[in-house]
Amino acid sequence: MSDSRSPYAPHDDRDVVVLDAKGLRALAHPVRVQLLGLLRRNGPSTATLLAARLGLTSGATSYHLRQLSAAGFVEEDEERGNARERWWRSVHRLTSFGDLTLRDREPEATLAFLQSVAVSHAQATQRTLNGLDTMPREWRETLGLGDRLLRLTQQEARQLRNELDEVVARYRPASATGPGEAPEGAEGVQVVLHVLPDLEGSFDSDGRELDQNEDER
């Protein structure tokens, strides 16, 4: 999982990789963000299996896996690998990107990384919607897609983001799979948090919110 701030609270700080310039540039590609997400979500895999999931060639997938490995995000799973095919696993569970100075130093890589994360979130949403018809009704009723336009100061927007992070952190992480860690019936639920400053076109000349943006959908 990748995010600009990693809102999910880990059990151990060693589960988190903090992006530096090298890591940021390595993740400034949507395929690498997707590959890393698949390995973190589904566990170790091969380039061939991952390529089939993403509709890529195994050669292209192997190249991107090697780039992720060089940046320290993935490593070979030697217990599973053999002479014919390598298995890869994620080194960390979460990615943290909170260094504002790094954003200033690497503006192009920052934009590419954040765009890749946004694409990954959109694809996750579409996967859920594609499977909606076959999803158990009880789980369909948990689906929530909404947006609300607020008018906040910078401080209030940061406070809102932090409070949302704290709410998510109270719940069980997806890595809780051992005996007694998750109750029967627990499934993976992806929570996507977006706080998007809207600095143009949000309000009319009288300061009123525009009608098409103010309703929750």
mmCIF file with all atom_site columns, C-alpha atoms in Angstrom:
data_model
loop_
_atom_site.group_PDB
_atom_site.id
_atom_site.type_symbol
_atom_site.label_atom_id
_atom_site.label_alt_id
_atom_site.label_comp_id
_atom_site.label_asym_id
_atom_site.label_entity_id
_atom_site.label_seq_id
_atom_site.pdbx_PDB_ins_code
_atom_site.Cartn_x
_atom_site.Cartn_y
_atom_site.Cartn_z
_atom_site.occupancy
_atom_site.B_iso_or_equiv
_atom_site.pdbx_formal_charge
_atom_site.auth_seq_id
_atom_site.auth_comp_id
_atom_site.auth_asym_id
_atom_site.auth_atom_id
_atom_site.pdbx_PDB_model_num
ATOM 1   C CA . MET A 1 1   ? 0.000   0.000   0.000   1.00 0.00 ? 1   MET A CA 1
ATOM 2   C CA . SER A 1 2   ? 1.237   3.432   -0.825  1.00 0.00 ? 2   SER A CA 1
ATOM 3   C CA . ASP A 1 3   ? 0.042   6.798   0.267   1.00 0.00 ? 3   ASP A CA 1
ATOM 4   C CA . SER A 1 4   ? 1.335   10.302  0.775   1.00 0.00 ? 4   SER A CA 1
ATOM 5   C CA . ARG A 1 5   ? 1.158   9.789   4.536   1.00 0.00 ? 5   ARG A CA 1
ATOM 6   C CA . SER A 1 6   ? 0.386   6.109   5.186   1.00 0.00 ? 6   SER A CA 1
ATOM 7   C CA . PRO A 1 7   ? -2.706  6.525   7.390   1.00 0.00 ? 7   PRO A CA 1
ATOM 8   C CA . TYR A 1 8   ? -2.676  2.927   8.568   1.00 0.00 ? 8   TYR A CA 1
ATOM 9   C CA . ALA A 1 9   ? -1.043  2.480   11.947  1.00 0.00 ? 9   ALA A CA 1
ATOM 10  C CA . PRO A 1 10  ? 1.439   -0.399  11.936  1.00 0.00 ? 10  PRO A CA 1
ATOM 11  C CA . HIS A 1 11  ? 2.193   -2.730  14.847  1.00 0.00 ? 11  HIS A CA 1
ATOM 12  C CA . ASP A 1 12  ? 5.907   -2.150  14.379  1.00 0.00 ? 12  ASP A CA 1
ATOM 13  C CA . ASP A 1 13  ? 7.763   0.850   12.966  1.00 0.00 ? 13  ASP A CA 1
ATOM 14  C CA . ARG A 1 14  ? 9.976   -1.584  11.031  1.00 0.00 ? 14  ARG A CA 1
ATOM 15  C CA . ASP A 1 15  ? 6.926   -2.318  8.875   1.00 0.00 ? 15  ASP A CA 1
ATOM 16  C CA . VAL A 1 16  ? 7.158   1.196   7.415   1.00 0.00 ? 16  VAL A CA 1
ATOM 17  C CA . VAL A 1 17  ? 9.571   2.438   4.777   1.00 0.00 ? 17  VAL A CA 1
ATOM 18  C CA . VAL A 1 18  ? 10.083  6.210   4.778   1.00 0.00 ? 18  VAL A CA 1
ATOM 19  C CA . LEU A 1 19  ? 10.655  7.497   1.280   1.00 0.00 ? 19  LEU A CA 1
ATOM 20  C CA . ASP A 1 20  ? 13.964  9.094   0.431   1.00 0.00 ? 20  ASP A CA 1
ATOM 21  C CA . ALA A 1 21  ? 14.883  10.579  -2.957  1.00 0.00 ? 21  ALA A CA 1
ATOM 22  C CA . LYS A 1 22  ? 15.957  7.214   -4.400  1.00 0.00 ? 22  LYS A CA 1
ATOM 23  C CA . GLY A 1 23  ? 12.787  5.477   -3.232  1.00 0.00 ? 23  GLY A CA 1
ATOM 24  C CA . LEU A 1 24  ? 10.588  8.291   -4.450  1.00 0.00 ? 24  LEU A CA 1
ATOM 25  C CA . ARG A 1 25  ? 12.060  8.115   -7.936  1.00 0.00 ? 25  ARG A CA 1
ATOM 26  C CA . ALA A 1 26  ? 11.699  4.330   -7.954  1.00 0.00 ? 26  ALA A CA 1
ATOM 27  C CA . LEU A 1 27  ? 7.991   4.618   -7.179  1.00 0.00 ? 27  LEU A CA 1
ATOM 28  C CA . ALA A 1 28  ? 7.382   7.395   -9.700  1.00 0.00 ? 28  ALA A CA 1
ATOM 29  C CA . HIS A 1 29  ? 5.885   4.811   -12.045 1.00 0.00 ? 29  HIS A CA 1
ATOM 30  C CA . PRO A 1 30  ? 2.335   3.417   -11.837 1.00 0.00 ? 30  PRO A CA 1
ATOM 31  C CA . VAL A 1 31  ? 3.367   -0.178  -12.625 1.00 0.00 ? 31  VAL A CA 1
ATOM 32  C CA . ARG A 1 32  ? 5.805   -0.251  -9.693  1.00 0.00 ? 32  ARG A CA 1
ATOM 33  C CA . VAL A 1 33  ? 3.193   1.124   -7.320  1.00 0.00 ? 33  VAL A CA 1
ATOM 34  C CA . GLN A 1 34  ? 0.783   -1.575  -8.516  1.00 0.00 ? 34  GLN A CA 1
ATOM 35  C CA . LEU A 1 35  ? 3.382   -4.348  -8.199  1.00 0.00 ? 35  LEU A CA 1
ATOM 36  C CA . LEU A 1 36  ? 4.317   -3.291  -4.696  1.00 0.00 ? 36  LEU A CA 1
ATOM 37  C CA . GLY A 1 37  ? 0.644   -3.130  -3.749  1.00 0.00 ? 37  GLY A CA 1
ATOM 38  C CA . LEU A 1 38  ? 0.009   -6.650  -5.063  1.00 0.00 ? 38  LEU A CA 1
ATOM 39  C CA . LEU A 1 39  ? 2.948   -8.098  -3.146  1.00 0.00 ? 39  LEU A CA 1
ATOM 40  C CA . ARG A 1 40  ? 1.884   -6.381  0.051   1.00 0.00 ? 40  ARG A CA 1
ATOM 41  C CA . ARG A 1 41  ? -1.735  -7.398  -0.314  1.00 0.00 ? 41  ARG A CA 1
ATOM 42  C CA . ASN A 1 42  ? -1.386  -10.951 -1.641  1.00 0.00 ? 42  ASN A CA 1
ATOM 43  C CA . GLY A 1 43  ? 2.047   -12.054 -0.475  1.00 0.00 ? 43  GLY A CA 1
ATOM 44  C CA . PRO A 1 44  ? 5.043   -13.398 -2.442  1.00 0.00 ? 44  PRO A CA 1
ATOM 45  C CA . SER A 1 45  ? 4.686   -13.972 -6.169  1.00 0.00 ? 45  SER A CA 1
ATOM 46  C CA . THR A 1 46  ? 6.622   -14.402 -9.400  1.00 0.00 ? 46  THR A CA 1
ATOM 47  C CA . ALA A 1 47  ? 7.058   -12.001 -12.275 1.00 0.00 ? 47  ALA A CA 1
ATOM 48  C CA . THR A 1 48  ? 4.970   -14.312 -14.461 1.00 0.00 ? 48  THR A CA 1
ATOM 49  C CA . LEU A 1 49  ? 2.015   -14.369 -12.052 1.00 0.00 ? 49  LEU A CA 1
ATOM 50  C CA . LEU A 1 50  ? 2.209   -10.628 -11.460 1.00 0.00 ? 50  LEU A CA 1
ATOM 51  C CA . ALA A 1 51  ? 2.437   -9.950  -15.191 1.00 0.00 ? 51  ALA A CA 1
ATOM 52  C CA . ALA A 1 52  ? -0.773  -11.912 -15.752 1.00 0.00 ? 52  ALA A CA 1
ATOM 53  C CA . ARG A 1 53  ? -2.542  -9.832  -13.108 1.00 0.00 ? 53  ARG A CA 1
ATOM 54  C CA . LEU A 1 54  ? -1.477  -6.557  -14.711 1.00 0.00 ? 54  LEU A CA 1
ATOM 55  C CA . GLY A 1 55  ? -1.646  -7.550  -18.378 1.00 0.00 ? 55  GLY A CA 1
ATOM 56  C CA . LEU A 1 56  ? 2.094   -7.068  -18.897 1.00 0.00 ? 56  LEU A CA 1
ATOM 57  C CA . THR A 1 57  ? 4.904   -9.215  -20.234 1.00 0.00 ? 57  THR A CA 1
ATOM 58  C CA . SER A 1 58  ? 6.977   -11.114 -17.701 1.00 0.00 ? 58  SER A CA 1
ATOM 59  C CA . GLY A 1 59  ? 10.074  -9.338  -19.023 1.00 0.00 ? 59  GLY A CA 1
ATOM 60  C CA . ALA A 1 60  ? 8.647   -5.880  -18.303 1.00 0.00 ? 60  ALA A CA 1
ATOM 61  C CA . THR A 1 61  ? 7.424   -7.012  -14.900 1.00 0.00 ? 61  THR A CA 1
ATOM 62  C CA . SER A 1 62  ? 10.843  -8.467  -14.040 1.00 0.00 ? 62  SER A CA 1
ATOM 63  C CA . TYR A 1 63  ? 12.464  -5.156  -14.962 1.00 0.00 ? 63  TYR A CA 1
ATOM 64  C CA . HIS A 1 64  ? 10.189  -3.182  -12.636 1.00 0.00 ? 64  HIS A CA 1
ATOM 65  C CA . LEU A 1 65  ? 10.691  -5.722  -9.835  1.00 0.00 ? 65  LEU A CA 1
ATOM 66  C CA . ARG A 1 66  ? 14.446  -5.310  -10.146 1.00 0.00 ? 66  ARG A CA 1
ATOM 67  C CA . GLN A 1 67  ? 14.051  -1.537  -9.890  1.00 0.00 ? 67  GLN A CA 1
ATOM 68  C CA . LEU A 1 68  ? 11.960  -1.981  -6.751  1.00 0.00 ? 68  LEU A CA 1
ATOM 69  C CA . SER A 1 69  ? 14.576  -4.343  -5.371  1.00 0.00 ? 69  SER A CA 1
ATOM 70  C CA . ALA A 1 70  ? 17.389  -1.879  -6.037  1.00 0.00 ? 70  ALA A CA 1
ATOM 71  C CA . ALA A 1 71  ? 15.462  0.731   -4.037  1.00 0.00 ? 71  ALA A CA 1
ATOM 72  C CA . GLY A 1 72  ? 14.889  -1.675  -1.147  1.00 0.00 ? 72  GLY A CA 1
ATOM 73  C CA . PHE A 1 73  ? 11.128  -2.179  -1.526  1.00 0.00 ? 73  PHE A CA 1
ATOM 74  C CA . VAL A 1 74  ? 11.132  -5.862  -2.514  1.00 0.00 ? 74  VAL A CA 1
ATOM 75  C CA . GLU A 1 75  ? 13.517  -8.787  -2.185  1.00 0.00 ? 75  GLU A CA 1
ATOM 76  C CA . GLU A 1 76  ? 13.844  -12.316 -3.477  1.00 0.00 ? 76  GLU A CA 1
ATOM 77  C CA . ASP A 1 77  ? 12.000  -14.955 -1.492  1.00 0.00 ? 77  ASP A CA 1
ATOM 78  C CA . GLU A 1 78  ? 14.768  -17.551 -1.533  1.00 0.00 ? 78  GLU A CA 1
ATOM 79  C CA . GLU A 1 79  ? 12.675  -20.127 0.306   1.00 0.00 ? 79  GLU A CA 1
ATOM 80  C CA . ARG A 1 80  ? 10.259  -20.247 -2.618  1.00 0.00 ? 80  ARG A CA 1
ATOM 81  C CA . GLY A 1 81  ? 12.535  -19.495 -5.538  1.00 0.00 ? 81  GLY A CA 1
ATOM 82  C CA . ASN A 1 82  ? 14.287  -22.014 -7.741  1.00 0.00 ? 82  ASN A CA 1
ATOM 83  C CA . ALA A 1 83  ? 16.618  -22.087 -10.716 1.00 0.00 ? 83  ALA A CA 1
ATOM 84  C CA . ARG A 1 84  ? 13.739  -21.575 -13.143 1.00 0.00 ? 84  ARG A CA 1
ATOM 85  C CA . GLU A 1 85  ? 11.871  -18.664 -11.607 1.00 0.00 ? 85  GLU A CA 1
ATOM 86  C CA . ARG A 1 86  ? 12.362  -16.063 -8.912  1.00 0.00 ? 86  ARG A CA 1
ATOM 87  C CA . TRP A 1 87  ? 9.791   -15.349 -6.231  1.00 0.00 ? 87  TRP A CA 1
ATOM 88  C CA . TRP A 1 88  ? 9.539   -11.835 -4.856  1.00 0.00 ? 88  TRP A CA 1
ATOM 89  C CA . ARG A 1 89  ? 8.177   -10.467 -1.593  1.00 0.00 ? 89  ARG A CA 1
ATOM 90  C CA . SER A 1 90  ? 7.644   -7.022  -0.140  1.00 0.00 ? 90  SER A CA 1
ATOM 91  C CA . VAL A 1 91  ? 10.132  -5.873  2.486   1.00 0.00 ? 91  VAL A CA 1
ATOM 92  C CA . HIS A 1 92  ? 7.721   -3.495  4.218   1.00 0.00 ? 92  HIS A CA 1
ATOM 93  C CA . ARG A 1 93  ? 3.982   -3.270  4.720   1.00 0.00 ? 93  ARG A CA 1
ATOM 94  C CA . LEU A 1 94  ? 3.545   0.490   4.379   1.00 0.00 ? 94  LEU A CA 1
ATOM 95  C CA . THR A 1 95  ? 5.111   3.483   2.663   1.00 0.00 ? 95  THR A CA 1
ATOM 96  C CA . SER A 1 96  ? 5.387   6.843   4.410   1.00 0.00 ? 96  SER A CA 1
ATOM 97  C CA . PHE A 1 97  ? 5.883   10.080  2.504   1.00 0.00 ? 97  PHE A CA 1
ATOM 98  C CA . GLY A 1 98  ? 5.763   12.992  4.895   1.00 0.00 ? 98  GLY A CA 1
ATOM 99  C CA . ASP A 1 99  ? 9.021   14.813  4.116   1.00 0.00 ? 99  ASP A CA 1
ATOM 100 C CA . LEU A 1 100 ? 7.947   18.183  2.729   1.00 0.00 ? 100 LEU A CA 1
ATOM 101 C CA . THR A 1 101 ? 11.551  19.125  1.926   1.00 0.00 ? 101 THR A CA 1
ATOM 102 C CA . LEU A 1 102 ? 11.814  16.036  -0.267  1.00 0.00 ? 102 LEU A CA 1
ATOM 103 C CA . ARG A 1 103 ? 8.737   17.180  -2.142  1.00 0.00 ? 103 ARG A CA 1
ATOM 104 C CA . ASP A 1 104 ? 10.434  20.515  -2.783  1.00 0.00 ? 104 ASP A CA 1
ATOM 105 C CA . ARG A 1 105 ? 13.680  18.858  -3.914  1.00 0.00 ? 105 ARG A CA 1
ATOM 106 C CA . GLU A 1 106 ? 12.022  16.298  -6.182  1.00 0.00 ? 106 GLU A CA 1
ATOM 107 C CA . PRO A 1 107 ? 8.902   17.997  -7.577  1.00 0.00 ? 107 PRO A CA 1
ATOM 108 C CA . GLU A 1 108 ? 8.649   15.918  -10.764 1.00 0.00 ? 108 GLU A CA 1
ATOM 109 C CA . ALA A 1 109 ? 9.155   12.594  -8.972  1.00 0.00 ? 109 ALA A CA 1
ATOM 110 C CA . THR A 1 110 ? 6.701   13.683  -6.275  1.00 0.00 ? 110 THR A CA 1
ATOM 111 C CA . LEU A 1 111 ? 4.001   14.467  -8.806  1.00 0.00 ? 111 LEU A CA 1
ATOM 112 C CA . ALA A 1 112 ? 4.592   11.203  -10.675 1.00 0.00 ? 112 ALA A CA 1
ATOM 113 C CA . PHE A 1 113 ? 4.454   9.190   -7.432  1.00 0.00 ? 113 PHE A CA 1
ATOM 114 C CA . LEU A 1 114 ? 1.256   10.844  -6.211  1.00 0.00 ? 114 LEU A CA 1
ATOM 115 C CA . GLN A 1 115 ? -0.353  10.409  -9.635  1.00 0.00 ? 115 GLN A CA 1
ATOM 116 C CA . SER A 1 116 ? 0.592   6.718   -9.538  1.00 0.00 ? 116 SER A CA 1
ATOM 117 C CA . VAL A 1 117 ? -0.994  6.368   -6.098  1.00 0.00 ? 117 VAL A CA 1
ATOM 118 C CA . ALA A 1 118 ? -4.165  8.076   -7.353  1.00 0.00 ? 118 ALA A CA 1
ATOM 119 C CA . VAL A 1 119 ? -4.312  5.670   -10.321 1.00 0.00 ? 119 VAL A CA 1
ATOM 120 C CA . SER A 1 120 ? -3.902  2.732   -7.942  1.00 0.00 ? 120 SER A CA 1
ATOM 121 C CA . HIS A 1 121 ? -6.782  4.002   -5.792  1.00 0.00 ? 121 HIS A CA 1
ATOM 122 C CA . ALA A 1 122 ? -9.014  4.446   -8.840  1.00 0.00 ? 122 ALA A CA 1
ATOM 123 C CA . GLN A 1 123 ? -8.236  0.914   -10.009 1.00 0.00 ? 123 GLN A CA 1
ATOM 124 C CA . ALA A 1 124 ? -9.045  -0.497  -6.571  1.00 0.00 ? 124 ALA A CA 1
ATOM 125 C CA . THR A 1 125 ? -12.408 1.277   -6.647  1.00 0.00 ? 125 THR A CA 1
ATOM 126 C CA . GLN A 1 126 ? -13.155 -0.072  -10.110 1.00 0.00 ? 126 GLN A CA 1
ATOM 127 C CA . ARG A 1 127 ? -12.256 -3.624  -9.078  1.00 0.00 ? 127 ARG A CA 1
ATOM 128 C CA . THR A 1 128 ? -14.759 -3.425  -6.239  1.00 0.00 ? 128 THR A CA 1
ATOM 129 C CA . LEU A 1 129 ? -17.473 -2.028  -8.492  1.00 0.00 ? 129 LEU A CA 1
ATOM 130 C CA . ASN A 1 130 ? -16.788 -4.704  -11.109 1.00 0.00 ? 130 ASN A CA 1
ATOM 131 C CA . GLY A 1 131 ? -17.397 -7.369  -8.481  1.00 0.00 ? 131 GLY A CA 1
ATOM 132 C CA . LEU A 1 132 ? -20.411 -5.736  -6.909  1.00 0.00 ? 132 LEU A CA 1
ATOM 133 C CA . ASP A 1 133 ? -22.980 -8.046  -8.528  1.00 0.00 ? 133 ASP A CA 1
ATOM 134 C CA . THR A 1 134 ? -21.377 -11.174 -7.090  1.00 0.00 ? 134 THR A CA 1
ATOM 135 C CA . MET A 1 135 ? -20.515 -9.667  -3.710  1.00 0.00 ? 135 MET A CA 1
ATOM 136 C CA . PRO A 1 136 ? -22.563 -10.886 -0.704  1.00 0.00 ? 136 PRO A CA 1
ATOM 137 C CA . ARG A 1 137 ? -25.332 -8.411  0.076   1.00 0.00 ? 137 ARG A CA 1
ATOM 138 C CA . GLU A 1 138 ? -24.008 -7.768  3.572   1.00 0.00 ? 138 GLU A CA 1
ATOM 139 C CA . TRP A 1 139 ? -20.692 -6.613  2.115   1.00 0.00 ? 139 TRP A CA 1
ATOM 140 C CA . ARG A 1 140 ? -22.361 -4.584  -0.647  1.00 0.00 ? 140 ARG A CA 1
ATOM 141 C CA . GLU A 1 141 ? -24.082 -2.586  2.073   1.00 0.00 ? 141 GLU A CA 1
ATOM 142 C CA . THR A 1 142 ? -20.723 -1.601  3.577   1.00 0.00 ? 142 THR A CA 1
ATOM 143 C CA . LEU A 1 143 ? -19.609 0.137   0.369   1.00 0.00 ? 143 LEU A CA 1
ATOM 144 C CA . GLY A 1 144 ? -19.347 3.899   0.701   1.00 0.00 ? 144 GLY A CA 1
ATOM 145 C CA . LEU A 1 145 ? -18.500 6.407   -2.029  1.00 0.00 ? 145 LEU A CA 1
ATOM 146 C CA . GLY A 1 146 ? -18.969 10.026  -1.119  1.00 0.00 ? 146 GLY A CA 1
ATOM 147 C CA . ASP A 1 147 ? -17.460 13.469  -1.180  1.00 0.00 ? 147 ASP A CA 1
ATOM 148 C CA . ARG A 1 148 ? -18.201 16.671  0.676   1.00 0.00 ? 148 ARG A CA 1
ATOM 149 C CA . LEU A 1 149 ? -16.862 20.125  -0.096  1.00 0.00 ? 149 LEU A CA 1
ATOM 150 C CA . LEU A 1 150 ? -15.803 21.988  3.038   1.00 0.00 ? 150 LEU A CA 1
ATOM 151 C CA . ARG A 1 151 ? -14.408 25.454  3.578   1.00 0.00 ? 151 ARG A CA 1
ATOM 152 C CA . LEU A 1 152 ? -11.417 25.171  5.886   1.00 0.00 ? 152 LEU A CA 1
ATOM 153 C CA . THR A 1 153 ? -8.242  26.931  6.848   1.00 0.00 ? 153 THR A CA 1
ATOM 154 C CA . GLN A 1 154 ? -4.938  25.164  6.267   1.00 0.00 ? 154 GLN A CA 1
ATOM 155 C CA . GLN A 1 155 ? -4.772  24.310  9.966   1.00 0.00 ? 155 GLN A CA 1
ATOM 156 C CA . GLU A 1 156 ? -8.300  22.887  9.953   1.00 0.00 ? 156 GLU A CA 1
ATOM 157 C CA . ALA A 1 157 ? -7.558  20.795  6.861   1.00 0.00 ? 157 ALA A CA 1
ATOM 158 C CA . ARG A 1 158 ? -4.486  19.291  8.545   1.00 0.00 ? 158 ARG A CA 1
ATOM 159 C CA . GLN A 1 159 ? -6.504  18.626  11.691  1.00 0.00 ? 159 GLN A CA 1
ATOM 160 C CA . LEU A 1 160 ? -9.222  16.888  9.654   1.00 0.00 ? 160 LEU A CA 1
ATOM 161 C CA . ARG A 1 161 ? -6.633  14.693  7.934   1.00 0.00 ? 161 ARG A CA 1
ATOM 162 C CA . ASN A 1 162 ? -5.002  13.775  11.247  1.00 0.00 ? 162 ASN A CA 1
ATOM 163 C CA . GLU A 1 163 ? -8.347  12.957  12.861  1.00 0.00 ? 163 GLU A CA 1
ATOM 164 C CA . LEU A 1 164 ? -9.291  10.689  9.947   1.00 0.00 ? 164 LEU A CA 1
ATOM 165 C CA . ASP A 1 165 ? -5.933  8.933   10.307  1.00 0.00 ? 165 ASP A CA 1
ATOM 166 C CA . GLU A 1 166 ? -6.619  8.389   14.007  1.00 0.00 ? 166 GLU A CA 1
ATOM 167 C CA . VAL A 1 167 ? -10.034 6.866   13.300  1.00 0.00 ? 167 VAL A CA 1
ATOM 168 C CA . VAL A 1 168 ? -8.599  4.395   10.779  1.00 0.00 ? 168 VAL A CA 1
ATOM 169 C CA . ALA A 1 169 ? -5.739  3.525   13.141  1.00 0.00 ? 169 ALA A CA 1
ATOM 170 C CA . ARG A 1 170 ? -8.239  2.275   15.741  1.00 0.00 ? 170 ARG A CA 1
ATOM 171 C CA . TYR A 1 171 ? -9.236  -0.619  13.479  1.00 0.00 ? 171 TYR A CA 1
ATOM 172 C CA . ARG A 1 172 ? -7.503  -3.934  12.819  1.00 0.00 ? 172 ARG A CA 1
ATOM 173 C CA . PRO A 1 173 ? -4.810  -3.831  10.105  1.00 0.00 ? 173 PRO A CA 1
ATOM 174 C CA . ALA A 1 174 ? -4.998  -6.255  7.196   1.00 0.00 ? 174 ALA A CA 1
ATOM 175 C CA . SER A 1 175 ? -1.831  -7.966  8.439   1.00 0.00 ? 175 SER A CA 1
ATOM 176 C CA . ALA A 1 176 ? -3.732  -9.359  11.453  1.00 0.00 ? 176 ALA A CA 1
ATOM 177 C CA . THR A 1 177 ? -4.178  -12.870 10.090  1.00 0.00 ? 177 THR A CA 1
ATOM 178 C CA . GLY A 1 178 ? -2.845  -15.058 12.881  1.00 0.00 ? 178 GLY A CA 1
ATOM 179 C CA . PRO A 1 179 ? -4.984  -17.152 15.258  1.00 0.00 ? 179 PRO A CA 1
ATOM 180 C CA . GLY A 1 180 ? -7.098  -14.941 17.475  1.00 0.00 ? 180 GLY A CA 1
ATOM 181 C CA . GLU A 1 181 ? -6.059  -11.734 15.706  1.00 0.00 ? 181 GLU A CA 1
ATOM 182 C CA . ALA A 1 182 ? -9.155  -11.368 13.533  1.00 0.00 ? 182 ALA A CA 1
ATOM 183 C CA . PRO A 1 183 ? -12.673 -12.654 14.243  1.00 0.00 ? 183 PRO A CA 1
ATOM 184 C CA . GLU A 1 184 ? -14.437 -15.077 11.957  1.00 0.00 ? 184 GLU A CA 1
ATOM 185 C CA . GLY A 1 185 ? -15.913 -13.324 8.942   1.00 0.00 ? 185 GLY A CA 1
ATOM 186 C CA . ALA A 1 186 ? -13.284 -10.579 8.824   1.00 0.00 ? 186 ALA A CA 1
ATOM 187 C CA . GLU A 1 187 ? -12.274 -9.668  5.266   1.00 0.00 ? 187 GLU A CA 1
ATOM 188 C CA . GLY A 1 188 ? -9.993  -7.126  3.643   1.00 0.00 ? 188 GLY A CA 1
ATOM 189 C CA . VAL A 1 189 ? -11.468 -3.622  3.515   1.00 0.00 ? 189 VAL A CA 1
ATOM 190 C CA . GLN A 1 190 ? -9.511  -0.922  1.722   1.00 0.00 ? 190 GLN A CA 1
ATOM 191 C CA . VAL A 1 191 ? -9.939  2.560   3.157   1.00 0.00 ? 191 VAL A CA 1
ATOM 192 C CA . VAL A 1 192 ? -8.897  5.356   0.789   1.00 0.00 ? 192 VAL A CA 1
ATOM 193 C CA . LEU A 1 193 ? -8.481  8.799   2.352   1.00 0.00 ? 193 LEU A CA 1
ATOM 194 C CA . HIS A 1 194 ? -8.248  11.858  0.133   1.00 0.00 ? 194 HIS A CA 1
ATOM 195 C CA . VAL A 1 195 ? -8.013  15.409  1.430   1.00 0.00 ? 195 VAL A CA 1
ATOM 196 C CA . LEU A 1 196 ? -7.879  17.501  -1.737  1.00 0.00 ? 196 LEU A CA 1
ATOM 197 C CA . PRO A 1 197 ? -7.444  21.279  -1.541  1.00 0.00 ? 197 PRO A CA 1
ATOM 198 C CA . ASP A 1 198 ? -9.783  22.830  -4.112  1.00 0.00 ? 198 ASP A CA 1
ATOM 199 C CA . LEU A 1 199 ? -8.425  26.313  -4.676  1.00 0.00 ? 199 LEU A CA 1
ATOM 200 C CA . GLU A 1 200 ? -10.256 27.265  -7.848  1.00 0.00 ? 200 GLU A CA 1
ATOM 201 C CA . GLY A 1 201 ? -13.921 27.355  -8.678  1.00 0.00 ? 201 GLY A CA 1
ATOM 202 C CA . SER A 1 202 ? -15.148 26.136  -5.301  1.00 0.00 ? 202 SER A CA 1
ATOM 203 C CA . PHE A 1 203 ? -17.080 29.222  -4.263  1.00 0.00 ? 203 PHE A CA 1
ATOM 204 C CA . ASP A 1 204 ? -19.012 31.938  -6.025  1.00 0.00 ? 204 ASP A CA 1
ATOM 205 C CA . SER A 1 205 ? -18.383 35.659  -5.633  1.00 0.00 ? 205 SER A CA 1
ATOM 206 C CA . ASP A 1 206 ? -20.603 35.783  -2.532  1.00 0.00 ? 206 ASP A CA 1
ATOM 207 C CA . GLY A 1 207 ? -18.655 33.039  -0.839  1.00 0.00 ? 207 GLY A CA 1
ATOM 208 C CA . ARG A 1 208 ? -21.375 30.418  -1.231  1.00 0.00 ? 208 ARG A CA 1
ATOM 209 C CA . GLU A 1 209 ? -20.488 26.855  -2.150  1.00 0.00 ? 209 GLU A CA 1
ATOM 210 C CA . LEU A 1 210 ? -21.476 25.914  -5.677  1.00 0.00 ? 210 LEU A CA 1
ATOM 211 C CA . ASP A 1 211 ? -24.545 23.637  -5.708  1.00 0.00 ? 211 ASP A CA 1
ATOM 212 C CA . GLN A 1 212 ? -23.015 20.850  -7.778  1.00 0.00 ? 212 GLN A CA 1
ATOM 213 C CA . ASN A 1 213 ? -20.263 20.300  -5.218  1.00 0.00 ? 213 ASN A CA 1
ATOM 214 C CA . GLU A 1 214 ? -21.981 20.587  -1.883  1.00 0.00 ? 214 GLU A CA 1
ATOM 215 C CA . ASP A 1 215 ? -24.053 17.405  -1.799  1.00 0.00 ? 215 ASP A CA 1
ATOM 216 C CA . GLU A 1 216 ? -22.641 14.148  -0.576  1.00 0.00 ? 216 GLU A CA 1
ATOM 217 C CA . ARG A 1 217 ? -22.849 11.487  -3.238  1.00 0.00 ? 217 ARG A CA 1
#
